[in-house]
C-alpha cells in the first residue's frame, strides 16, 4: 500500500458509492482515520466529489462545522437527491403503482359511489323519521389517497413536475417526511382512506422521529388544489387548517403541474404547463417531501412524477 499515493486513492474513490467508501475506510487507519485534524482519505474523497458538484446540488447538503456530520454522509444524501423523483409511499384507497414507482394510478370511482349511496340512504332515513336520533353522517374524507415522494429536502432549491390525466379534487404539494416504520405498520389500516389534513394525531405519530428537523416553520403539509387553484396548508401541532388565495392563482385540471421549493428563501412556487403562476406559500423551513393527494374524486387518473427545471424564485 505504500506505493499507492494519496492522489491515486482519491481518484479511485471518485468511482465509489458511499457504501464502498465506508468499507474501504474500515480496512486501515490510513483510509478511514485521520491522524490529525485533517480529513481521512475517504472523507477527502467524498469532500472532493461534493465540491465538484454543480452549485445547486452543493446547496442541497451544506456542511455544518462542529456537528457530527461527515462528508461521506453528506455525499450519501446528495446521491439520494440526485436519484429520479419517485413515489416511495402510497397510502389510502384505490391507488396503485403502474410503472415502478414513477407512475401511480388512482381509481376512486367505486369508493366514491359507495360513499354517495351511504350518504343518500342517511339523508333519506333522516327525512322519513325526523324525530328519530340518527347516527353521524358518513364523511367524505374516507375516499382519499396520497403518494409521497422519495426525496427528503431540507436545503437549497428543488423542483418537480407532475403529469396527470383530467381529474377533479387532486392536489400537489409538500409534506413532512414520514417514519418508514409508521408507514409499514399503518399501510393496511389506511386502505379505507388517508387525509393528512384531518388525522392530526396520526401525523404527529408518523413524523415523531424527525420533528427535530422541522425548523421553525409551522407549515407541515401544504398543497396546491388544482381546482380552484387555492393554497391549503395545516399545522399539525395546533390542528389548524387554512385555505388561502394567492397572487397568480389559477386552476389546472389536466396536463403538467410544476412545483419549485426554495428552502433558502422558504417559498413554494407553482407552474402550469411550464408557465410560472407565482409564489404560493412563504415561511417554509425544515424537511419536506413531494406529495400528491386525491380527496373525494369520482373519476380515475394516472399521475407521473418527474424532475422539474430549476429556475429562480427570486423576482
PDB file of C-alpha atoms in Angstrom:
ATOM      1  CA  UNK A   1       0.000   0.000   0.000  1.00  0.00           C
ATOM      2  CA  UNK A   2       2.966   2.345   0.435  1.00  0.00           C
ATOM      3  CA  UNK A   3       3.319   2.593  -3.359  1.00  0.00           C
ATOM      4  CA  UNK A   4      -0.311   3.735  -3.704  1.00  0.00           C
ATOM      5  CA  UNK A   5      -0.222   7.521  -3.458  1.00  0.00           C
ATOM      6  CA  UNK A   6      -2.926   9.613  -1.864  1.00  0.00           C
ATOM      7  CA  UNK A   7      -3.830  11.080  -5.258  1.00  0.00           C
ATOM      8  CA  UNK A   8      -4.312   7.585  -6.661  1.00  0.00           C
ATOM      9  CA  UNK A   9      -6.563   6.615  -3.746  1.00  0.00           C
ATOM     10  CA  UNK A  10      -8.651   9.775  -4.185  1.00  0.00           C
ATOM     11  CA  UNK A  11      -9.005   9.067  -7.899  1.00  0.00           C
ATOM     12  CA  UNK A  12     -10.239   5.551  -7.155  1.00  0.00           C
ATOM     13  CA  UNK A  13     -12.643   6.943  -4.535  1.00  0.00           C
ATOM     14  CA  UNK A  14     -14.268   9.129  -7.201  1.00  0.00           C
ATOM     15  CA  UNK A  15     -15.723   5.935  -8.737  1.00  0.00           C
ATOM     16  CA  UNK A  16     -17.106   4.609  -5.437  1.00  0.00           C
ATOM     17  CA  UNK A  17     -20.511   4.930  -3.880  1.00  0.00           C
ATOM     18  CA  UNK A  18     -20.800   5.685  -0.177  1.00  0.00           C
ATOM     19  CA  UNK A  19     -21.084   2.026   0.860  1.00  0.00           C
ATOM     20  CA  UNK A  20     -17.772   1.281  -0.868  1.00  0.00           C
ATOM     21  CA  UNK A  21     -16.169   4.296   0.801  1.00  0.00           C
ATOM     22  CA  UNK A  22     -17.239   3.111   4.232  1.00  0.00           C
ATOM     23  CA  UNK A  23     -15.950  -0.401   3.567  1.00  0.00           C
ATOM     24  CA  UNK A  24     -12.569   0.931   2.439  1.00  0.00           C
ATOM     25  CA  UNK A  25     -12.434   3.271   5.439  1.00  0.00           C
ATOM     26  CA  UNK A  26     -12.726   0.251   7.745  1.00  0.00           C
ATOM     27  CA  UNK A  27      -9.717  -1.515   6.247  1.00  0.00           C
ATOM     28  CA  UNK A  28      -6.955   0.608   7.812  1.00  0.00           C
ATOM     29  CA  UNK A  29      -6.227   3.865   9.623  1.00  0.00           C
ATOM     30  CA  UNK A  30      -4.774   5.495   6.521  1.00  0.00           C
ATOM     31  CA  UNK A  31      -8.084   5.331   4.649  1.00  0.00           C
ATOM     32  CA  UNK A  32     -10.555   5.790   7.456  1.00  0.00           C
ATOM     33  CA  UNK A  33      -8.990   7.594  10.405  1.00  0.00           C
ATOM     34  CA  UNK A  34      -7.078  10.855  10.160  1.00  0.00           C
ATOM     35  CA  UNK A  35      -4.074  11.149  12.463  1.00  0.00           C
ATOM     36  CA  UNK A  36      -4.602  14.904  12.928  1.00  0.00           C
ATOM     37  CA  UNK A  37      -7.444  17.313  12.391  1.00  0.00           C
ATOM     38  CA  UNK A  38      -7.141  16.679   8.660  1.00  0.00           C
ATOM     39  CA  UNK A  39      -9.706  14.516   6.883  1.00  0.00           C
ATOM     40  CA  UNK A  40      -9.142  10.835   6.229  1.00  0.00           C
ATOM     41  CA  UNK A  41      -8.623   9.791   2.622  1.00  0.00           C
ATOM     42  CA  UNK A  42     -12.194   8.563   2.184  1.00  0.00           C
ATOM     43  CA  UNK A  43     -13.568  11.737   3.783  1.00  0.00           C
ATOM     44  CA  UNK A  44     -11.367  13.791   1.466  1.00  0.00           C
ATOM     45  CA  UNK A  45     -12.664  11.799  -1.489  1.00  0.00           C
ATOM     46  CA  UNK A  46     -16.299  12.467  -0.533  1.00  0.00           C
ATOM     47  CA  UNK A  47     -15.473  16.137   0.080  1.00  0.00           C
ATOM     48  CA  UNK A  48     -13.937  16.483  -3.381  1.00  0.00           C
ATOM     49  CA  UNK A  49     -16.935  14.856  -5.036  1.00  0.00           C
ATOM     50  CA  UNK A  50     -19.298  17.295  -3.340  1.00  0.00           C
ATOM     51  CA  UNK A  51     -17.104  20.294  -4.196  1.00  0.00           C
ATOM     52  CA  UNK A  52     -17.088  19.247  -7.861  1.00  0.00           C
ATOM     53  CA  UNK A  53     -20.902  19.096  -7.976  1.00  0.00           C
ATOM     54  CA  UNK A  54     -22.988  21.911  -9.541  1.00  0.00           C
ATOM     55  CA  UNK A  55     -23.728  24.799  -7.184  1.00  0.00           C
ATOM     56  CA  UNK A  56     -27.412  23.972  -6.765  1.00  0.00           C
ATOM     57  CA  UNK A  57     -26.512  20.401  -5.725  1.00  0.00           C
ATOM     58  CA  UNK A  58     -23.900  21.594  -3.214  1.00  0.00           C
ATOM     59  CA  UNK A  59     -26.577  23.792  -1.663  1.00  0.00           C
ATOM     60  CA  UNK A  60     -28.701  20.682  -1.021  1.00  0.00           C
ATOM     61  CA  UNK A  61     -26.162  19.338   1.510  1.00  0.00           C
ATOM     62  CA  UNK A  62     -24.437  22.220   3.339  1.00  0.00           C
ATOM     63  CA  UNK A  63     -21.658  21.231   5.730  1.00  0.00           C
ATOM     64  CA  UNK A  64     -22.164  22.390   9.328  1.00  0.00           C
ATOM     65  CA  UNK A  65     -18.920  22.697  11.235  1.00  0.00           C
ATOM     66  CA  UNK A  66     -18.960  21.454  14.810  1.00  0.00           C
ATOM     67  CA  UNK A  67     -21.589  18.784  14.181  1.00  0.00           C
ATOM     68  CA  UNK A  68     -21.246  15.018  13.775  1.00  0.00           C
ATOM     69  CA  UNK A  69     -21.921  15.343  10.041  1.00  0.00           C
ATOM     70  CA  UNK A  70     -19.383  13.574   7.833  1.00  0.00           C
ATOM     71  CA  UNK A  71     -18.534  14.246   4.202  1.00  0.00           C
ATOM     72  CA  UNK A  72     -19.367  10.644   3.350  1.00  0.00           C
ATOM     73  CA  UNK A  73     -22.770  11.099   4.983  1.00  0.00           C
ATOM     74  CA  UNK A  74     -23.387  14.313   3.043  1.00  0.00           C
ATOM     75  CA  UNK A  75     -22.337  12.653  -0.197  1.00  0.00           C
ATOM     76  CA  UNK A  76     -24.794   9.838   0.546  1.00  0.00           C
ATOM     77  CA  UNK A  77     -27.600  12.410   0.929  1.00  0.00           C
ATOM     78  CA  UNK A  78     -26.526  14.077  -2.308  1.00  0.00           C
ATOM     79  CA  UNK A  79     -26.692  10.787  -4.206  1.00  0.00           C
ATOM     80  CA  UNK A  80     -30.222  10.163  -2.899  1.00  0.00           C
ATOM     81  CA  UNK A  81     -31.353  13.617  -4.061  1.00  0.00           C
ATOM     82  CA  UNK A  82     -29.746  13.013  -7.460  1.00  0.00           C
ATOM     83  CA  UNK A  83     -31.917   9.939  -7.968  1.00  0.00           C
ATOM     84  CA  UNK A  84     -35.007  10.473 -10.163  1.00  0.00           C
ATOM     85  CA  UNK A  85     -38.092  11.535  -8.181  1.00  0.00           C
ATOM     86  CA  UNK A  86     -40.465   8.687  -7.420  1.00  0.00           C
ATOM     87  CA  UNK A  87     -43.339   7.859  -5.095  1.00  0.00           C
ATOM     88  CA  UNK A  88     -41.786   5.941  -2.199  1.00  0.00           C
ATOM     89  CA  UNK A  89     -45.078   5.501  -0.305  1.00  0.00           C
ATOM     90  CA  UNK A  90     -48.735   5.298  -1.285  1.00  0.00           C
ATOM     91  CA  UNK A  91     -51.485   5.403   1.330  1.00  0.00           C
ATOM     92  CA  UNK A  92     -55.263   5.330   1.105  1.00  0.00           C
ATOM     93  CA  UNK A  93     -57.915   3.735  -1.061  1.00  0.00           C
ATOM     94  CA  UNK A  94     -57.862   2.931  -4.764  1.00  0.00           C
ATOM     95  CA  UNK A  95     -54.234   3.791  -5.537  1.00  0.00           C
ATOM     96  CA  UNK A  96     -51.594   1.528  -7.113  1.00  0.00           C
ATOM     97  CA  UNK A  97     -48.205   1.713  -8.790  1.00  0.00           C
ATOM     98  CA  UNK A  98     -48.184   1.495 -12.599  1.00  0.00           C
ATOM     99  CA  UNK A  99     -44.569   1.792 -13.780  1.00  0.00           C
ATOM    100  CA  UNK A 100     -42.218   1.009 -10.893  1.00  0.00           C
ATOM    101  CA  UNK A 101     -42.686   3.972  -8.533  1.00  0.00           C
ATOM    102  CA  UNK A 102     -42.675   6.819 -11.055  1.00  0.00           C
ATOM    103  CA  UNK A 103     -46.296   6.358 -12.090  1.00  0.00           C
ATOM    104  CA  UNK A 104     -49.402   5.824  -9.941  1.00  0.00           C
ATOM    105  CA  UNK A 105     -52.987   5.116 -10.911  1.00  0.00           C
ATOM    106  CA  UNK A 106     -55.864   6.143  -8.672  1.00  0.00           C
ATOM    107  CA  UNK A 107     -59.400   4.930  -9.252  1.00  0.00           C
ATOM    108  CA  UNK A 108     -61.785   6.063  -6.528  1.00  0.00           C
ATOM    109  CA  UNK A 109     -64.988   5.756  -8.548  1.00  0.00           C
ATOM    110  CA  UNK A 110     -66.268   2.635  -6.757  1.00  0.00           C
ATOM    111  CA  UNK A 111     -65.456   4.005  -3.295  1.00  0.00           C
ATOM    112  CA  UNK A 112     -66.983   7.350  -4.216  1.00  0.00           C
ATOM    113  CA  UNK A 113     -70.206   5.744  -5.468  1.00  0.00           C
ATOM    114  CA  UNK A 114     -70.480   3.636  -2.305  1.00  0.00           C
ATOM    115  CA  UNK A 115     -69.999   6.736  -0.204  1.00  0.00           C
ATOM    116  CA  UNK A 116     -72.616   8.696  -2.159  1.00  0.00           C
ATOM    117  CA  UNK A 117     -75.047   5.803  -1.701  1.00  0.00           C
ATOM    118  CA  UNK A 118     -74.420   5.747   2.064  1.00  0.00           C
ATOM    119  CA  UNK A 119     -74.961   9.500   2.295  1.00  0.00           C
ATOM    120  CA  UNK A 120     -78.173   9.273   0.250  1.00  0.00           C
ATOM    121  CA  UNK A 121     -79.532   6.493   2.495  1.00  0.00           C
ATOM    122  CA  UNK A 122     -78.668   8.525   5.588  1.00  0.00           C
ATOM    123  CA  UNK A 123     -80.473  11.608   4.256  1.00  0.00           C
ATOM    124  CA  UNK A 124     -83.487   9.515   3.265  1.00  0.00           C
ATOM    125  CA  UNK A 125     -83.768   7.999   6.765  1.00  0.00           C
ATOM    126  CA  UNK A 126     -83.444  11.443   8.302  1.00  0.00           C
ATOM    127  CA  UNK A 127     -86.281  12.822   6.169  1.00  0.00           C
ATOM    128  CA  UNK A 128     -88.553   9.822   6.749  1.00  0.00           C
ATOM    129  CA  UNK A 129     -88.013   9.779  10.516  1.00  0.00           C
ATOM    130  CA  UNK A 130     -87.170  13.390  11.534  1.00  0.00           C
ATOM    131  CA  UNK A 131     -87.798  12.783  15.243  1.00  0.00           C
ATOM    132  CA  UNK A 132     -85.538   9.762  15.472  1.00  0.00           C
ATOM    133  CA  UNK A 133     -81.952  10.126  16.679  1.00  0.00           C
ATOM    134  CA  UNK A 134     -79.675   9.323  13.740  1.00  0.00           C
ATOM    135  CA  UNK A 135     -76.048   8.327  13.531  1.00  0.00           C
ATOM    136  CA  UNK A 136     -73.420  10.779  12.296  1.00  0.00           C
ATOM    137  CA  UNK A 137     -73.490  11.403   8.544  1.00  0.00           C
ATOM    138  CA  UNK A 138     -70.889   9.488   6.502  1.00  0.00           C
ATOM    139  CA  UNK A 139     -67.722  11.510   5.969  1.00  0.00           C
ATOM    140  CA  UNK A 140     -66.393  12.351   2.502  1.00  0.00           C
ATOM    141  CA  UNK A 141     -62.804  12.101   3.759  1.00  0.00           C
ATOM    142  CA  UNK A 142     -62.881   8.283   3.536  1.00  0.00           C
ATOM    143  CA  UNK A 143     -62.476   8.441  -0.252  1.00  0.00           C
ATOM    144  CA  UNK A 144     -58.890   9.616  -0.370  1.00  0.00           C
ATOM    145  CA  UNK A 145     -55.328   8.642  -1.160  1.00  0.00           C
ATOM    146  CA  UNK A 146     -51.838  10.135  -1.205  1.00  0.00           C
ATOM    147  CA  UNK A 147     -48.492   9.393  -2.824  1.00  0.00           C
ATOM    148  CA  UNK A 148     -45.352  10.653  -1.086  1.00  0.00           C
ATOM    149  CA  UNK A 149     -42.058  11.352  -2.859  1.00  0.00           C
ATOM    150  CA  UNK A 150     -38.712   9.703  -2.171  1.00  0.00           C
ATOM    151  CA  UNK A 151     -36.664  12.897  -1.762  1.00  0.00           C
ATOM    152  CA  UNK A 152     -36.212  14.413   1.701  1.00  0.00           C
ATOM    153  CA  UNK A 153     -35.413  18.075   1.039  1.00  0.00           C
ATOM    154  CA  UNK A 154     -34.061  20.386   3.734  1.00  0.00           C
ATOM    155  CA  UNK A 155     -31.793  22.916   1.988  1.00  0.00           C
ATOM    156  CA  UNK A 156     -31.384  24.541  -1.399  1.00  0.00           C
ATOM    157  CA  UNK A 157     -33.733  24.688  -4.383  1.00  0.00           C
ATOM    158  CA  UNK A 158     -35.706  21.677  -5.668  1.00  0.00           C
ATOM    159  CA  UNK A 159     -38.219  21.235  -8.458  1.00  0.00           C
ATOM    160  CA  UNK A 160     -40.649  18.584  -9.634  1.00  0.00           C
ATOM    161  CA  UNK A 161     -43.215  18.097 -12.396  1.00  0.00           C
ATOM    162  CA  UNK A 162     -46.431  16.108 -12.059  1.00  0.00           C
ATOM    163  CA  UNK A 163     -48.220  14.997 -15.236  1.00  0.00           C
ATOM    164  CA  UNK A 164     -51.859  13.991 -14.807  1.00  0.00           C
ATOM    165  CA  UNK A 165     -54.872  12.993 -16.825  1.00  0.00           C
ATOM    166  CA  UNK A 166     -58.001  15.050 -16.239  1.00  0.00           C
ATOM    167  CA  UNK A 167     -59.367  14.587 -12.734  1.00  0.00           C
ATOM    168  CA  UNK A 168     -61.189  16.524 -10.061  1.00  0.00           C
ATOM    169  CA  UNK A 169     -60.072  17.132  -6.487  1.00  0.00           C
ATOM    170  CA  UNK A 170     -56.373  16.394  -6.993  1.00  0.00           C
ATOM    171  CA  UNK A 171     -53.647  18.371  -5.222  1.00  0.00           C
ATOM    172  CA  UNK A 172     -49.847  18.598  -5.342  1.00  0.00           C
ATOM    173  CA  UNK A 173     -47.537  19.923  -2.671  1.00  0.00           C
ATOM    174  CA  UNK A 174     -45.167  19.108   0.170  1.00  0.00           C
ATOM    175  CA  UNK A 175     -45.395  17.208   3.446  1.00  0.00           C
ATOM    176  CA  UNK A 176     -43.114  16.412   6.371  1.00  0.00           C
ATOM    177  CA  UNK A 177     -41.270  13.087   5.916  1.00  0.00           C
ATOM    178  CA  UNK A 178     -42.940  10.068   7.482  1.00  0.00           C
ATOM    179  CA  UNK A 179     -41.158   7.448   9.558  1.00  0.00           C
ATOM    180  CA  UNK A 180     -40.757   4.339   7.416  1.00  0.00           C
ATOM    181  CA  UNK A 181     -41.721   2.184  10.402  1.00  0.00           C
ATOM    182  CA  UNK A 182     -45.050   4.037  10.780  1.00  0.00           C
ATOM    183  CA  UNK A 183     -45.832   3.641   7.073  1.00  0.00           C
ATOM    184  CA  UNK A 184     -45.154  -0.106   7.195  1.00  0.00           C
ATOM    185  CA  UNK A 185     -47.273  -0.546  10.329  1.00  0.00           C
ATOM    186  CA  UNK A 186     -50.229   1.510   9.063  1.00  0.00           C
ATOM    187  CA  UNK A 187     -50.315   0.611   5.389  1.00  0.00           C
ATOM    188  CA  UNK A 188     -53.278  -1.747   5.841  1.00  0.00           C
ATOM    189  CA  UNK A 189     -55.253   0.495   8.229  1.00  0.00           C
ATOM    190  CA  UNK A 190     -55.028   3.379   5.720  1.00  0.00           C
ATOM    191  CA  UNK A 191     -56.701   1.406   2.927  1.00  0.00           C
ATOM    192  CA  UNK A 192     -60.068   2.952   3.783  1.00  0.00           C
ATOM    193  CA  UNK A 193     -58.716   6.441   3.133  1.00  0.00           C
ATOM    194  CA  UNK A 194     -55.983   8.837   4.140  1.00  0.00           C
ATOM    195  CA  UNK A 195     -56.111  12.618   4.523  1.00  0.00           C
ATOM    196  CA  UNK A 196     -53.087  14.409   6.097  1.00  0.00           C
ATOM    197  CA  UNK A 197     -55.293  17.428   6.802  1.00  0.00           C
ATOM    198  CA  UNK A 198     -57.609  15.533   9.143  1.00  0.00           C
ATOM    199  CA  UNK A 199     -55.685  12.822  11.020  1.00  0.00           C
ATOM    200  CA  UNK A 200     -53.566  15.175  13.123  1.00  0.00           C
ATOM    201  CA  UNK A 201     -52.710  12.686  15.869  1.00  0.00           C
ATOM    202  CA  UNK A 202     -51.660  10.142  13.252  1.00  0.00           C
ATOM    203  CA  UNK A 203     -49.497  12.753  11.539  1.00  0.00           C
ATOM    204  CA  UNK A 204     -47.673  13.559  14.773  1.00  0.00           C
ATOM    205  CA  UNK A 205     -47.038   9.824  15.330  1.00  0.00           C
ATOM    206  CA  UNK A 206     -45.941   9.326  11.722  1.00  0.00           C
ATOM    207  CA  UNK A 207     -43.298  12.052  11.926  1.00  0.00           C
ATOM    208  CA  UNK A 208     -42.225  11.843  15.578  1.00  0.00           C
ATOM    209  CA  UNK A 209     -38.613  10.767  14.997  1.00  0.00           C
ATOM    210  CA  UNK A 210     -37.944  13.597  12.523  1.00  0.00           C
ATOM    211  CA  UNK A 211     -39.578  16.538  14.306  1.00  0.00           C
ATOM    212  CA  UNK A 212     -36.189  17.917  15.353  1.00  0.00           C
ATOM    213  CA  UNK A 213     -35.567  18.583  11.649  1.00  0.00           C
ATOM    214  CA  UNK A 214     -38.719  20.654  11.135  1.00  0.00           C
ATOM    215  CA  UNK A 215     -37.093  24.013  11.735  1.00  0.00           C
ATOM    216  CA  UNK A 216     -39.212  26.970  12.839  1.00  0.00           C
ATOM    217  CA  UNK A 217     -41.959  26.679  10.235  1.00  0.00           C
ATOM    218  CA  UNK A 218     -45.442  25.615  11.324  1.00  0.00           C
ATOM    219  CA  UNK A 219     -46.360  24.608   7.748  1.00  0.00           C
ATOM    220  CA  UNK A 220     -46.349  20.820   7.996  1.00  0.00           C
ATOM    221  CA  UNK A 221     -48.399  19.970   4.921  1.00  0.00           C
ATOM    222  CA  UNK A 222     -49.125  22.365   2.075  1.00  0.00           C
ATOM    223  CA  UNK A 223     -50.656  21.721  -1.322  1.00  0.00           C
ATOM    224  CA  UNK A 224     -51.917  23.371  -4.467  1.00  0.00           C
ATOM    225  CA  UNK A 225     -55.553  22.456  -5.080  1.00  0.00           C
ATOM    226  CA  UNK A 226     -55.789  22.151  -8.857  1.00  0.00           C
ATOM    227  CA  UNK A 227     -59.383  23.380  -8.645  1.00  0.00           C
ATOM    228  CA  UNK A 228     -59.946  26.191  -7.872  1.00  0.00           C
ATOM    229  CA  UNK A 229     -56.163  26.727  -7.518  1.00  0.00           C
ATOM    230  CA  UNK A 230     -56.037  27.764  -3.865  1.00  0.00           C
ATOM    231  CA  UNK A 231     -53.326  27.017  -1.307  1.00  0.00           C
ATOM    232  CA  UNK A 232     -54.274  24.721   1.559  1.00  0.00           C
ATOM    233  CA  UNK A 233     -51.927  24.142   4.495  1.00  0.00           C
ATOM    234  CA  UNK A 234     -52.033  22.825   8.044  1.00  0.00           C
ATOM    235  CA  UNK A 235     -50.176  22.961  11.341  1.00  0.00           C
ATOM    236  CA  UNK A 236     -50.403  19.503  12.913  1.00  0.00           C
ATOM    237  CA  UNK A 237     -49.386  20.738  16.367  1.00  0.00           C
ATOM    238  CA  UNK A 238     -52.233  23.258  16.697  1.00  0.00           C
ATOM    239  CA  UNK A 239     -54.585  21.286  14.361  1.00  0.00           C
ATOM    240  CA  UNK A 240     -55.223  24.494  12.409  1.00  0.00           C
ATOM    241  CA  UNK A 241     -56.130  24.304   8.729  1.00  0.00           C
ATOM    242  CA  UNK A 242     -56.010  27.259   6.338  1.00  0.00           C
ATOM    243  CA  UNK A 243     -57.141  27.829   2.743  1.00  0.00           C
ATOM    244  CA  UNK A 244     -55.586  30.893   1.067  1.00  0.00           C
ATOM    245  CA  UNK A 245     -55.951  32.641  -2.252  1.00  0.00           C
ATOM    246  CA  UNK A 246     -52.645  33.843  -3.700  1.00  0.00           C
ATOM    247  CA  UNK A 247     -51.355  36.170  -6.408  1.00  0.00           C
ATOM    248  CA  UNK A 248     -51.307  34.284  -9.714  1.00  0.00           C
ATOM    249  CA  UNK A 249     -53.779  31.628  -8.607  1.00  0.00           C
ATOM    250  CA  UNK A 250     -55.249  29.568 -11.457  1.00  0.00           C
ATOM    251  CA  UNK A 251     -56.897  26.163 -11.747  1.00  0.00           C
ATOM    252  CA  UNK A 252     -55.168  23.279 -13.561  1.00  0.00           C
ATOM    253  CA  UNK A 253     -57.433  20.350 -14.449  1.00  0.00           C
ATOM    254  CA  UNK A 254     -55.019  18.359 -16.643  1.00  0.00           C
ATOM    255  CA  UNK A 255     -51.515  18.418 -18.071  1.00  0.00           C
ATOM    256  CA  UNK A 256     -48.417  19.378 -16.085  1.00  0.00           C
ATOM    257  CA  UNK A 257     -48.193  20.954 -12.656  1.00  0.00           C
ATOM    258  CA  UNK A 258     -44.708  22.020 -11.592  1.00  0.00           C
ATOM    259  CA  UNK A 259     -43.544  22.943  -8.111  1.00  0.00           C
ATOM    260  CA  UNK A 260     -40.369  24.749  -7.129  1.00  0.00           C
ATOM    261  CA  UNK A 261     -39.374  24.549  -3.460  1.00  0.00           C
ATOM    262  CA  UNK A 262     -36.761  27.136  -2.438  1.00  0.00           C
ATOM    263  CA  UNK A 263     -35.672  26.309   1.113  1.00  0.00           C
ATOM    264  CA  UNK A 264     -33.095  29.111   1.080  1.00  0.00           C
ATOM    265  CA  UNK A 265     -35.936  31.619   0.707  1.00  0.00           C
ATOM    266  CA  UNK A 266     -38.642  29.468   2.323  1.00  0.00           C
ATOM    267  CA  UNK A 267     -41.043  29.584  -0.637  1.00  0.00           C
ATOM    268  CA  UNK A 268     -43.107  27.236  -2.803  1.00  0.00           C
ATOM    269  CA  UNK A 269     -43.927  28.288  -6.387  1.00  0.00           C
ATOM    270  CA  UNK A 270     -46.398  26.755  -8.838  1.00  0.00           C
ATOM    271  CA  UNK A 271     -46.095  26.197 -12.598  1.00  0.00           C
ATOM    272  CA  UNK A 272     -48.906  25.265 -15.001  1.00  0.00           C
ATOM    273  CA  UNK A 273     -47.793  23.533 -18.213  1.00  0.00           C
ATOM    274  CA  UNK A 274     -44.376  25.193 -17.888  1.00  0.00           C
ATOM    275  CA  UNK A 275     -45.747  28.686 -17.159  1.00  0.00           C
ATOM    276  CA  UNK A 276     -44.918  30.209 -13.789  1.00  0.00           C
ATOM    277  CA  UNK A 277     -48.033  31.240 -11.857  1.00  0.00           C
ATOM    278  CA  UNK A 278     -46.237  32.682  -8.835  1.00  0.00           C
ATOM    279  CA  UNK A 279     -45.184  32.033  -5.261  1.00  0.00           C
ATOM    280  CA  UNK A 280     -47.976  30.178  -3.478  1.00  0.00           C
ATOM    281  CA  UNK A 281     -46.509  29.927   0.033  1.00  0.00           C
ATOM    282  CA  UNK A 282     -43.856  31.639   2.172  1.00  0.00           C
ATOM    283  CA  UNK A 283     -42.412  30.750   5.584  1.00  0.00           C
ATOM    284  CA  UNK A 284     -41.172  27.216   4.864  1.00  0.00           C
ATOM    285  CA  UNK A 285     -38.229  25.576   6.633  1.00  0.00           C
ATOM    286  CA  UNK A 286     -37.004  22.141   7.651  1.00  0.00           C
ATOM    287  CA  UNK A 287     -37.569  18.830   5.889  1.00  0.00           C
ATOM    288  CA  UNK A 288     -40.227  18.182   3.247  1.00  0.00           C
ATOM    289  CA  UNK A 289     -41.160  15.524   0.678  1.00  0.00           C
ATOM    290  CA  UNK A 290     -43.193  15.913  -2.502  1.00  0.00           C
ATOM    291  CA  UNK A 291     -46.875  14.986  -2.209  1.00  0.00           C
ATOM    292  CA  UNK A 292     -49.782  14.044  -4.481  1.00  0.00           C
ATOM    293  CA  UNK A 293     -53.252  13.771  -2.967  1.00  0.00           C
ATOM    294  CA  UNK A 294     -56.719  12.929  -4.231  1.00  0.00           C
ATOM    295  CA  UNK A 295     -59.606  13.665  -1.878  1.00  0.00           C
ATOM    296  CA  UNK A 296     -63.095  12.520  -2.854  1.00  0.00           C
ATOM    297  CA  UNK A 297     -62.745  12.317  -6.661  1.00  0.00           C
ATOM    298  CA  UNK A 298     -65.381  10.421  -8.631  1.00  0.00           C
ATOM    299  CA  UNK A 299     -63.208   9.671 -11.663  1.00  0.00           C
ATOM    300  CA  UNK A 300     -59.864   7.919 -12.115  1.00  0.00           C
ATOM    301  CA  UNK A 301     -56.488   9.396 -13.046  1.00  0.00           C
ATOM    302  CA  UNK A 302     -52.878   8.488 -13.744  1.00  0.00           C
ATOM    303  CA  UNK A 303     -50.105  10.665 -12.312  1.00  0.00           C
ATOM    304  CA  UNK A 304     -46.431  10.637 -13.227  1.00  0.00           C
ATOM    305  CA  UNK A 305     -43.658  12.350 -11.262  1.00  0.00           C
ATOM    306  CA  UNK A 306     -40.516  13.738 -12.911  1.00  0.00           C
ATOM    307  CA  UNK A 307     -37.719  16.133 -12.043  1.00  0.00           C
ATOM    308  CA  UNK A 308     -38.606  19.721 -12.919  1.00  0.00           C
ATOM    309  CA  UNK A 309     -36.493  22.538 -14.284  1.00  0.00           C
ATOM    310  CA  UNK A 310     -34.653  24.714 -11.792  1.00  0.00           C
ATOM    311  CA  UNK A 311     -35.410  28.409 -12.187  1.00  0.00           C
ATOM    312  CA  UNK A 312     -35.022  31.219  -9.708  1.00  0.00           C
ATOM    313  CA  UNK A 313     -37.852  32.063  -7.358  1.00  0.00           C
ATOM    314  CA  UNK A 314     -36.314  35.423  -6.629  1.00  0.00           C
ATOM    315  CA  UNK A 315     -38.059  38.052  -8.670  1.00  0.00           C
TER     316      UNK A 315
END
